[in-house]
Coordinates of C-alpha atoms and ligand atoms in Angstrom, one line a residue:
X1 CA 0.0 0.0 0.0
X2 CA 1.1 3.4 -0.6
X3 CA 2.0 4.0 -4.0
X4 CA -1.1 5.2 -4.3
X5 CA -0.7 8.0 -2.2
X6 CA 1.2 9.8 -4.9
X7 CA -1.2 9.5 -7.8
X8 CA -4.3 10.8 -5.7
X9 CA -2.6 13.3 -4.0
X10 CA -1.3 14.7 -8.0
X11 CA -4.5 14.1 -8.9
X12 CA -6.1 16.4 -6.2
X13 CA -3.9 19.0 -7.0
X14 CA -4.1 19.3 -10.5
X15 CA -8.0 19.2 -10.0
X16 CA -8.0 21.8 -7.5
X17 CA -6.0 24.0 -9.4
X18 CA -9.3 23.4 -12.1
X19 CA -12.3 23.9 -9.7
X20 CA -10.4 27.0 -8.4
X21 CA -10.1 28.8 -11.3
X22 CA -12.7 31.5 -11.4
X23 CA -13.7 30.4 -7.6
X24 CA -12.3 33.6 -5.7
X25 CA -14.4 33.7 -2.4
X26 CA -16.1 30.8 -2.9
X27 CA -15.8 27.3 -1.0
X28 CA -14.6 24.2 -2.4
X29 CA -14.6 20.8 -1.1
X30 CA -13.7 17.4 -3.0
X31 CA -12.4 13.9 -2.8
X32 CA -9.9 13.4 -4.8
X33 CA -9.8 9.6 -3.7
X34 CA -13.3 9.1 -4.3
X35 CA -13.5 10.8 -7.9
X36 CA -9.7 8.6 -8.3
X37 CA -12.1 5.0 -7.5
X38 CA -14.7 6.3 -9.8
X39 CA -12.6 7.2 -13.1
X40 CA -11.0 3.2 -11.8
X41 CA -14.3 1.8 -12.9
X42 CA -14.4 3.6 -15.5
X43 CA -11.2 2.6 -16.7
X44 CA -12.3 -1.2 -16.1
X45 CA -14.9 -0.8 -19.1
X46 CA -12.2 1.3 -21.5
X47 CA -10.1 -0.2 -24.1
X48 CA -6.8 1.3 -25.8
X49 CA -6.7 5.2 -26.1
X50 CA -9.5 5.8 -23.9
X51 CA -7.9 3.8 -21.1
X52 CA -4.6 5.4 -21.5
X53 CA -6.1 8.6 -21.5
X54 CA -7.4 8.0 -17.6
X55 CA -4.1 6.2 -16.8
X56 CA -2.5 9.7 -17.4
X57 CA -5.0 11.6 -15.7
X58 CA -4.6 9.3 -12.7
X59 CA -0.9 9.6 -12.7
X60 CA -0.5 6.0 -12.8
X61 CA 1.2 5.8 -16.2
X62 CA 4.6 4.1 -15.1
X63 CA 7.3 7.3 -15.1
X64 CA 9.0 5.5 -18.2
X65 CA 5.7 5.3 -20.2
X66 CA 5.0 9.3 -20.0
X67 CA 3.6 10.5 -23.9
X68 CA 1.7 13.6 -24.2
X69 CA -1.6 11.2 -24.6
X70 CA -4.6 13.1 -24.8
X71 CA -3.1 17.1 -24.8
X72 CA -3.2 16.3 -28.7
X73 CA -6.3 14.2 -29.6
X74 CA -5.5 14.7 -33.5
X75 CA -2.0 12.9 -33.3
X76 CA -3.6 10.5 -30.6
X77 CA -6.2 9.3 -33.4
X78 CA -3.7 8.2 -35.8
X79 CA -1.5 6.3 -33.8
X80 CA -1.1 2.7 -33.9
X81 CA -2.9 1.5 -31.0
X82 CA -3.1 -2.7 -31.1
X83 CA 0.0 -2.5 -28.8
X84 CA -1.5 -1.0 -25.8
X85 CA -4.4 -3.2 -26.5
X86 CA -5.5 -4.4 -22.6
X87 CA -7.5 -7.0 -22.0
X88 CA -9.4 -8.5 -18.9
X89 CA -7.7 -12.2 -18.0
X90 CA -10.9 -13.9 -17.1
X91 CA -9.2 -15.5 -13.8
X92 CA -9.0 -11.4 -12.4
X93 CA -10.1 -8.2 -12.5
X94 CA -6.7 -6.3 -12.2
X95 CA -6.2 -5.1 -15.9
X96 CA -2.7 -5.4 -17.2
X97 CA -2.4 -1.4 -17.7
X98 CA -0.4 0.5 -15.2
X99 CA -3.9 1.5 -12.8
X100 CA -3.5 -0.6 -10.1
X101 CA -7.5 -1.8 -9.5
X102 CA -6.1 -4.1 -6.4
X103 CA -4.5 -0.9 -4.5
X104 CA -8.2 1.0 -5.0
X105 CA -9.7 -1.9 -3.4
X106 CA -7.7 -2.2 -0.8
X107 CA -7.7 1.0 0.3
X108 CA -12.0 1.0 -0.2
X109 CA -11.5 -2.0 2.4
X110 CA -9.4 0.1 4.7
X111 CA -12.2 2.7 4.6
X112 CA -14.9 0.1 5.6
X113 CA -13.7 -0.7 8.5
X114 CA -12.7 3.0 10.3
X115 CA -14.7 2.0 12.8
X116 CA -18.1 3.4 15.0
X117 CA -17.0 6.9 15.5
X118 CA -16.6 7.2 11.9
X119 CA -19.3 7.9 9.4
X120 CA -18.1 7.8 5.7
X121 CA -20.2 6.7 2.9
X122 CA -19.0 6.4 -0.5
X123 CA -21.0 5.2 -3.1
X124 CA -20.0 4.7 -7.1
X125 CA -23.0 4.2 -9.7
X126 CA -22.9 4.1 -13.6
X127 CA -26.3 4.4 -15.0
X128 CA -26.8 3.4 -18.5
X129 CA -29.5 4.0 -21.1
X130 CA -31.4 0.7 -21.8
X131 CA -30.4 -1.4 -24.5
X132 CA -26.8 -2.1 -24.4
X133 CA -25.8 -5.2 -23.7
X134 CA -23.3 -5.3 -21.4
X135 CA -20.2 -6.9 -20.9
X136 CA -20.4 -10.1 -18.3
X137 CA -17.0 -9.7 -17.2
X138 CA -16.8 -5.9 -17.1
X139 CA -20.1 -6.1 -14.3
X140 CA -18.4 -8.8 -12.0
X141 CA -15.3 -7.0 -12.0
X142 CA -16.4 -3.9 -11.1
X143 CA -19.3 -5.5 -8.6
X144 CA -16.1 -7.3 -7.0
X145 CA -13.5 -4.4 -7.7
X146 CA -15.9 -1.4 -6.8
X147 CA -18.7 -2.2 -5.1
X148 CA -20.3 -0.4 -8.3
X149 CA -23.5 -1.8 -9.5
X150 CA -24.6 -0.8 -13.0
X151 CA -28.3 0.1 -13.8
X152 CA -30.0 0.4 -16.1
X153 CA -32.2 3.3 -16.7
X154 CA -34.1 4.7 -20.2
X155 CA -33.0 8.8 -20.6
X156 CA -34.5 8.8 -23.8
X157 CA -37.7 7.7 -23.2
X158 CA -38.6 8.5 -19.5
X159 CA -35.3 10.9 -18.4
X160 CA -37.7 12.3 -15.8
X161 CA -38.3 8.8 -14.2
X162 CA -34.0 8.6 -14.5
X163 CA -33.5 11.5 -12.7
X164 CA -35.8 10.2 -10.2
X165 CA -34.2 7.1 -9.6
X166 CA -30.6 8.1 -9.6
X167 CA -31.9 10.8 -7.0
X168 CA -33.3 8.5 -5.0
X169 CA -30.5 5.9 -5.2
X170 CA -28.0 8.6 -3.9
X171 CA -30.6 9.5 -0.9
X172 CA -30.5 6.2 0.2
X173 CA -26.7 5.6 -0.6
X174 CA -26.1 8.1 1.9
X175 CA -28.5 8.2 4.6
X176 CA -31.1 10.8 3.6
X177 CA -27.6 13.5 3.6
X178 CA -28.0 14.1 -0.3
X179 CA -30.9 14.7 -1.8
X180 CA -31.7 16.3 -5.2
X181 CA -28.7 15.4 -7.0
X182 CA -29.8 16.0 -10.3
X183 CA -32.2 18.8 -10.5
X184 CA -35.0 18.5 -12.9
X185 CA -34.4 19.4 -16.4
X186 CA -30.4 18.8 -15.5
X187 CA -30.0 15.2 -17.3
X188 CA -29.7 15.2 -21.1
X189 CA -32.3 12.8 -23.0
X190 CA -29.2 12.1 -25.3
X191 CA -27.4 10.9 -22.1
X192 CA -25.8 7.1 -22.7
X193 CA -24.1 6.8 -19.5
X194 CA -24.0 8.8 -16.3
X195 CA -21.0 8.2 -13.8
X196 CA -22.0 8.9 -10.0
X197 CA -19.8 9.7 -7.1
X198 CA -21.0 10.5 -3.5
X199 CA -19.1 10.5 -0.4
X200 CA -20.5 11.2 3.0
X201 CA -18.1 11.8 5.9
X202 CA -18.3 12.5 9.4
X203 CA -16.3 11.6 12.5
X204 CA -15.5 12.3 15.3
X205 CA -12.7 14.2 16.7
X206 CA -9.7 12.2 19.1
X207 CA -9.6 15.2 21.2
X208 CA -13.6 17.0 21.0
X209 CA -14.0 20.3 21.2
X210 CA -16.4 21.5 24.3
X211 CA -19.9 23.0 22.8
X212 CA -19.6 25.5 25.8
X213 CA -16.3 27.3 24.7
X214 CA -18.2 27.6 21.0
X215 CA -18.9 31.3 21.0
X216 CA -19.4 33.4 18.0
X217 CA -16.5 35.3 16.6
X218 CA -16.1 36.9 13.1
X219 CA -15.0 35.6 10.2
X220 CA -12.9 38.1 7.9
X221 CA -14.2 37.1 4.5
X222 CA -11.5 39.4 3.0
X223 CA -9.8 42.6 4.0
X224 CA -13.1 44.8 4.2
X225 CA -16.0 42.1 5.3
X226 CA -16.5 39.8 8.0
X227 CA -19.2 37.9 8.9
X228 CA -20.1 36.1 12.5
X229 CA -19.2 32.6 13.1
X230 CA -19.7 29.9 15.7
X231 CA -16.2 29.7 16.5
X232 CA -14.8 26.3 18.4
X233 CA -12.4 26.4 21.0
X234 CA -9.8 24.2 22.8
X235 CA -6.3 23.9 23.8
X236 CA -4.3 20.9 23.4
X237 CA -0.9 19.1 23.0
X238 CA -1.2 18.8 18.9
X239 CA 1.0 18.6 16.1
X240 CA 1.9 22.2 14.0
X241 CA 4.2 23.4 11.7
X242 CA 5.0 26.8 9.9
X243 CA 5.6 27.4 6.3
X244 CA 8.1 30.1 7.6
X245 CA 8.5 31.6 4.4
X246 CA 4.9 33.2 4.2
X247 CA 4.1 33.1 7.7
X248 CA 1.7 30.6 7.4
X249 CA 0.4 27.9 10.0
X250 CA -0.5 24.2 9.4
X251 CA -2.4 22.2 12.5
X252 CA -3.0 18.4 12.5
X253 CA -6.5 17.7 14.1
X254 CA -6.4 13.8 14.4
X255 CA -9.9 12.0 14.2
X256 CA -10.8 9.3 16.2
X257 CA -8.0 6.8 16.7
X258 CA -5.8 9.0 14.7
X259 CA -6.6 7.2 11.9
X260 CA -7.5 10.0 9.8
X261 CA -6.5 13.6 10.2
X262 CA -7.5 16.9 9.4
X263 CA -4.4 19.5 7.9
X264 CA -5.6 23.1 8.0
X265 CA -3.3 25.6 6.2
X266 CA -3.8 28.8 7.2
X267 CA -2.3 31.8 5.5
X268 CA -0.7 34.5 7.5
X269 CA -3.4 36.8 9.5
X270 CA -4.3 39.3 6.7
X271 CA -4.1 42.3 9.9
X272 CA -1.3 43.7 7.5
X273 CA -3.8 44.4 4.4
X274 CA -2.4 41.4 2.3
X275 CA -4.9 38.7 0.7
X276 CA -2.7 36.8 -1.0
X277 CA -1.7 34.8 1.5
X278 CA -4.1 32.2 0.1
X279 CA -2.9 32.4 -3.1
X280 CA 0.9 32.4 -1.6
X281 CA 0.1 28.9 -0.8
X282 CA -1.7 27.8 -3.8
X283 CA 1.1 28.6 -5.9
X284 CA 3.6 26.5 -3.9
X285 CA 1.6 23.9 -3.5
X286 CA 3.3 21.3 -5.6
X287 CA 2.8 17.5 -4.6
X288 CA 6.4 17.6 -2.8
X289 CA 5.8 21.1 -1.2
X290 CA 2.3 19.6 0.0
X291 CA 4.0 16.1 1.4
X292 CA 6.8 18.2 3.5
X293 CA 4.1 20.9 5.0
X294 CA 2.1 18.1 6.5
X295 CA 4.6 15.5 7.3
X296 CA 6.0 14.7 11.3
X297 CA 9.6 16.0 10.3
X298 CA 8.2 19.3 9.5
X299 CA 5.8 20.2 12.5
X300 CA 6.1 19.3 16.0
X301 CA 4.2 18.9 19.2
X302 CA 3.1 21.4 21.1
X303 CA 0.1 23.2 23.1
X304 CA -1.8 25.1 20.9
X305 CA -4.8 27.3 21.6
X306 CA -7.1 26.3 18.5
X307 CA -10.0 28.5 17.4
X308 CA -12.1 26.7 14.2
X309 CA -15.1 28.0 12.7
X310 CA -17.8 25.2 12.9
X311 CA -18.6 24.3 9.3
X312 CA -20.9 21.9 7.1
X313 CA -19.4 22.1 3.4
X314 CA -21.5 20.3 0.1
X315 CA -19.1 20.7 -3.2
X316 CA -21.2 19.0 -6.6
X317 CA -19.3 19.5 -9.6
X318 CA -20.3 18.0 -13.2
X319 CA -16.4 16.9 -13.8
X320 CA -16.9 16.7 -18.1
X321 CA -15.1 19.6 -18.7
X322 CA -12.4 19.4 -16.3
X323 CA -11.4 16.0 -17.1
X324 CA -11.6 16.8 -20.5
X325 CA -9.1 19.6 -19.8
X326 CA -6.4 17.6 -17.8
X327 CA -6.8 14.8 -21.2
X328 CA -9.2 12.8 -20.6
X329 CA -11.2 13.8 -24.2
X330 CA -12.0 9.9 -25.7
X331 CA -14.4 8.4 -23.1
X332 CA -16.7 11.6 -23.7
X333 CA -16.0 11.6 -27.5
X334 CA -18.6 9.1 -29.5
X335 CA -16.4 9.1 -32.9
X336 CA -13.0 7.6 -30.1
X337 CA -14.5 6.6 -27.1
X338 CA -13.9 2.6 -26.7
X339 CA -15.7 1.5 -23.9
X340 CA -15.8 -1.8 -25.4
X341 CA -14.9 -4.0 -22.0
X342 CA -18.1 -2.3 -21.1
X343 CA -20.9 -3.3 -23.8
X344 CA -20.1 -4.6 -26.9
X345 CA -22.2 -1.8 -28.4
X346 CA -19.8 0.3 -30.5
X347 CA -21.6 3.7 -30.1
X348 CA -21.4 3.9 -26.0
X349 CA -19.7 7.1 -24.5
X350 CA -19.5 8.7 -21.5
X351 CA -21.7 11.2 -21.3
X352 CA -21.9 12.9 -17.4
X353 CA -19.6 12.8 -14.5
X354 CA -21.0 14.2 -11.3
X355 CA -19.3 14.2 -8.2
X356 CA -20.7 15.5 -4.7
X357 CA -19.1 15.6 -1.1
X358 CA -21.1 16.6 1.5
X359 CA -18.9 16.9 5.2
X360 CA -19.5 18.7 8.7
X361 CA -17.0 20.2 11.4
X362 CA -18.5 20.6 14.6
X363 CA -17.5 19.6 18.1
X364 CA -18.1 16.2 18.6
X365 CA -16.2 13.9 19.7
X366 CA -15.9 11.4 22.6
X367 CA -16.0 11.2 26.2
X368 CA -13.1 9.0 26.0
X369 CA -11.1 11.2 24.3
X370 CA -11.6 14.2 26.8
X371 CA -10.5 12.0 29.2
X372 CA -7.3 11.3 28.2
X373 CA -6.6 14.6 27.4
X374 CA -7.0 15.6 31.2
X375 CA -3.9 14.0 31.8
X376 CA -1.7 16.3 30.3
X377 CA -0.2 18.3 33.2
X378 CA -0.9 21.5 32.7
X379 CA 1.7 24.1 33.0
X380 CA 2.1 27.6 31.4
X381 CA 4.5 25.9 28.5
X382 CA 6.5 29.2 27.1
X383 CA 5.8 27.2 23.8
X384 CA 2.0 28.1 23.9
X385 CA 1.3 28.6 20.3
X386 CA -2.2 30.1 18.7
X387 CA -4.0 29.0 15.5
X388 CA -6.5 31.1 14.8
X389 CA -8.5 30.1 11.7
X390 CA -10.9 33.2 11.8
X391 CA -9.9 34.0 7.5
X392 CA -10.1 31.8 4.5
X393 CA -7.7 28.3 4.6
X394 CA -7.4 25.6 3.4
X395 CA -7.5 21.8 4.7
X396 CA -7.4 18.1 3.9
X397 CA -8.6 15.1 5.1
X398 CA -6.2 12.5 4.8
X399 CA -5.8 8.8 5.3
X400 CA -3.0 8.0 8.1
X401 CA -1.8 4.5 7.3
X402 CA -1.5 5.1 3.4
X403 CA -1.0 9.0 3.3
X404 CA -4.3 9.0 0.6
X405 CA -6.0 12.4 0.5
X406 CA -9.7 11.5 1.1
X407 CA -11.3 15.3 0.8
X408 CA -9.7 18.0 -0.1
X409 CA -10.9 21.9 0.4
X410 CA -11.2 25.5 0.4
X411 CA -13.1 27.5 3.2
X412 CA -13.7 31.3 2.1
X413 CA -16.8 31.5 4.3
X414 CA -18.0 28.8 7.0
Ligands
LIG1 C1 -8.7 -1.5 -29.4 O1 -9.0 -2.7 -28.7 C2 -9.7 -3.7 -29.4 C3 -10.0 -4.8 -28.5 O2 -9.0 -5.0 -27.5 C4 -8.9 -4.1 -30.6 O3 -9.6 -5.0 -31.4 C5 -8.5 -2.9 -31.5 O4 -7.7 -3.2 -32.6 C6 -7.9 -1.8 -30.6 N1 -7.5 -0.6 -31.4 C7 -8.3 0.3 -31.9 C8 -7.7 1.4 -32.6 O5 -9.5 0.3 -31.8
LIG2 C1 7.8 25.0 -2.0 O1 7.5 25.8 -0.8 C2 8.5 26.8 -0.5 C3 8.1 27.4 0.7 O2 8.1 26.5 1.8 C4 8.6 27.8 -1.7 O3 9.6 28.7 -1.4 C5 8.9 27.0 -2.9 O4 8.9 27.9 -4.0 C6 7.9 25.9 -3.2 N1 8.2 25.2 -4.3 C7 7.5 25.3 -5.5 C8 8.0 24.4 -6.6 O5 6.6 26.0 -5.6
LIG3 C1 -14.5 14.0 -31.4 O1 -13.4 13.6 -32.2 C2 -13.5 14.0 -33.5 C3 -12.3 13.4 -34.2 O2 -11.1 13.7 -33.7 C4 -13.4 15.5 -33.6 O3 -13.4 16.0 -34.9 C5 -14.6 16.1 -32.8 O4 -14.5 17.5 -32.8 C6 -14.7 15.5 -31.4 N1 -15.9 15.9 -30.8 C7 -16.0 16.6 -29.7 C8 -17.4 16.9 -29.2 O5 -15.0 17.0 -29.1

């Protein structure tokens, strides 16, 4: 396990640098790993160029294998491609391309058993128009793979009665959270095939924040507005780090366990008039930039005085575009897409992506945890350190014992 760590976490970031174009004050939140385990079954269905192309956008073509598939689809079309034909060995589902479906599944395992204080649902649907046959092999693979079941639904005849089904399918998926997905009108009659990803997620804290020290503080939206906030308070021995060269602050919040953590990184205070402080750390934020800032080695532990707006973020994107933009053009192309591990139907082609995260911040957390942090002896520690997250940041939600980037996020306004 592992070496998957890198390939979501270059994923995230190229698709946060997408979402956040054009998204100046606005919130973001995504999962990168969930979107990753979607594109997966997707992949399972693709043939040739089309399979490629997601290998790339995945960052799990081998490093020796790099092309410049997919950033020019008119040299793509003519090439040769019987040699990166890829089949599916009937004995197993892992294809012999460089996306490695075991390490998806073993990390969705992982997930499945966080245990009781955590809540995270993640659920993967394709929905088809009626009519294609599909591929036997391609629907127990990604049954066993995924977890994914396929169904079958008629958009050109009843896309109303679609809708209503994929709607309700998500509602259930996750507990009543996510309702609505698809508004009506949203879902084309042309649509073929309709790619679902939801993840729910909610735990609880190792070390809770008390509701009583909640009080409301403001926000600073940007240099001129703020807005009032239900502000969480607590002091505790946890892990920070500076990125000393734009005076910013980056805090580990562990969940329960310590299985998953939260990484906040919070800009320098914008007291002096600057805004870009956000930005600062958006441009720097390479994959090896973004490993050091939140690894042990850089941050160390120490008593900090924590102050965290509470917070409920939902984040749907319709990916189409975007992953069309970072080279993923065949799947959603009918004259190139192959799909044909899929359905043996020559004409079948991606035609929606949707992707929605719904997560909440509060306080809670255990009893058990409060009590173990009552034995810290408490001392006035010159070391006492403030993290005051009362202006935009920026956080993660990441995956201890494989490093995986689960959510990623921007908060311009709790
Ligand atoms: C794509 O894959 C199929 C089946 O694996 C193969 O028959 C075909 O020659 C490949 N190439 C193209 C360009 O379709
Ligand atoms: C990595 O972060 C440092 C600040 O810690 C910054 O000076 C440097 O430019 C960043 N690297 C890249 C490639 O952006
Ligand atoms: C699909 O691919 C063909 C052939 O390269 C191209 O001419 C066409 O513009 C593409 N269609 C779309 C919608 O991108």
């Amino acid at each position: 396990m592992g070496s998957i760590s890198r390939p979501v976490t270059e994923f995230c970031l190229d698709l946060y640098n997408k979402l956040n174009r054009n998204a100046e004050n606005t919130n973001i939140v995504f999962s990168p790993m969930s979107i990753s385990v979607a594109l997966a079954l997707v992949h399972l269905g693709a043939r040739n160029n089309t399979a490629a192309q997601i290998e790339e956008v995945l960052h799990a073509r081998k490093a020796t294998g790099r092309t410049s598939l997919g950033s020019d689809p008119e040299s793509a079309e003519t090439e040769p491609e019987g040699s990166q034909e890829k089949q599916l060995s009937p004995s197993q589902c892992n294809k012999d391309g460089d996306l490695n479906h075991k390490e998806f599944q073993a990390l969705l395992l992982q997930l499945q058993n966080l245990g009781e204080r955590y809540v995270l649902t993640l659920a993967n649907n394709l929905f088809i128009q009626q009519g294609f046959e599909l591929q036997q092999q391609f629907l127990t693979c990604s049954e066993e793979l995924y977890g994914a079941m396929l169904q079958t639904v008629d958009f050109h005849g009843a896309v109303e009665a679609a809708r209503i089904k994929i709607n309700t399918w998500v509602e259930s998926e996750t507990q009543g959270k996510i309702k609505e997905l698809f508004a009506p009108g949203v879902i084309d009659v042309h649509a073929l095939l309709v790619l679902v990803n939801v993840i729910y997620f909610k735990a609880s804290w190792e070390h809770k924040f008390e509701e009583q020290k909640t009080v409301q503080r403001d926000f600073k939206l940007n240099q001129n507005e703020k807005k009032p906030v239900q502000m969480m308070y607590q002091k505790g021995t946890f892990k920070l780090g500076y990125i000393e060269e734009m005076g910013a602050q980056v805090l580990e919040l562990p969940y329960a366990q310590k299985t998953l953590s939260m990484i906040v990184l919070l800009p320098g205070d914008m007291a002096d008039g600057s805004t870009s402080g956000l930005e600062q750390i958006e441009s720097t934020m390479t994959y090896e930039n973004l490993t050091l800032w939140a690894s042990s080695e850089h941050m160390f532990e120490t008593t900090v005085e924590v102050y965290l707006p509470r917070f409920k973020l939902e984040g749907t994107f319709s990916l189409n575009e975007v992953l069309q933009e970072m080279g993923m053009t065949d799947v959603f192309n009918e004259s190139k897409a192959d799909l044909s591990a899929m359905s043996f139907a020559k004409s079948l082609v991606l035609s929606n992506v949707v992707h929605k995260t719904y997560m909440e911040v509060n306080e809670e957390g255990t009893v058990a945890a409060a009590g173990t942090a009552a034995a810290i002896v408490r001392r006035s520690l010159p070391l006492k350190e403030v993290f005051m997250a009362d202006h935009p940041f920026l956080f993660f939600i990441r995956h201890n014992p494989t490093n995986t980037i689960l959510f990623f996020g921007k908060l311009c306004s709790p």
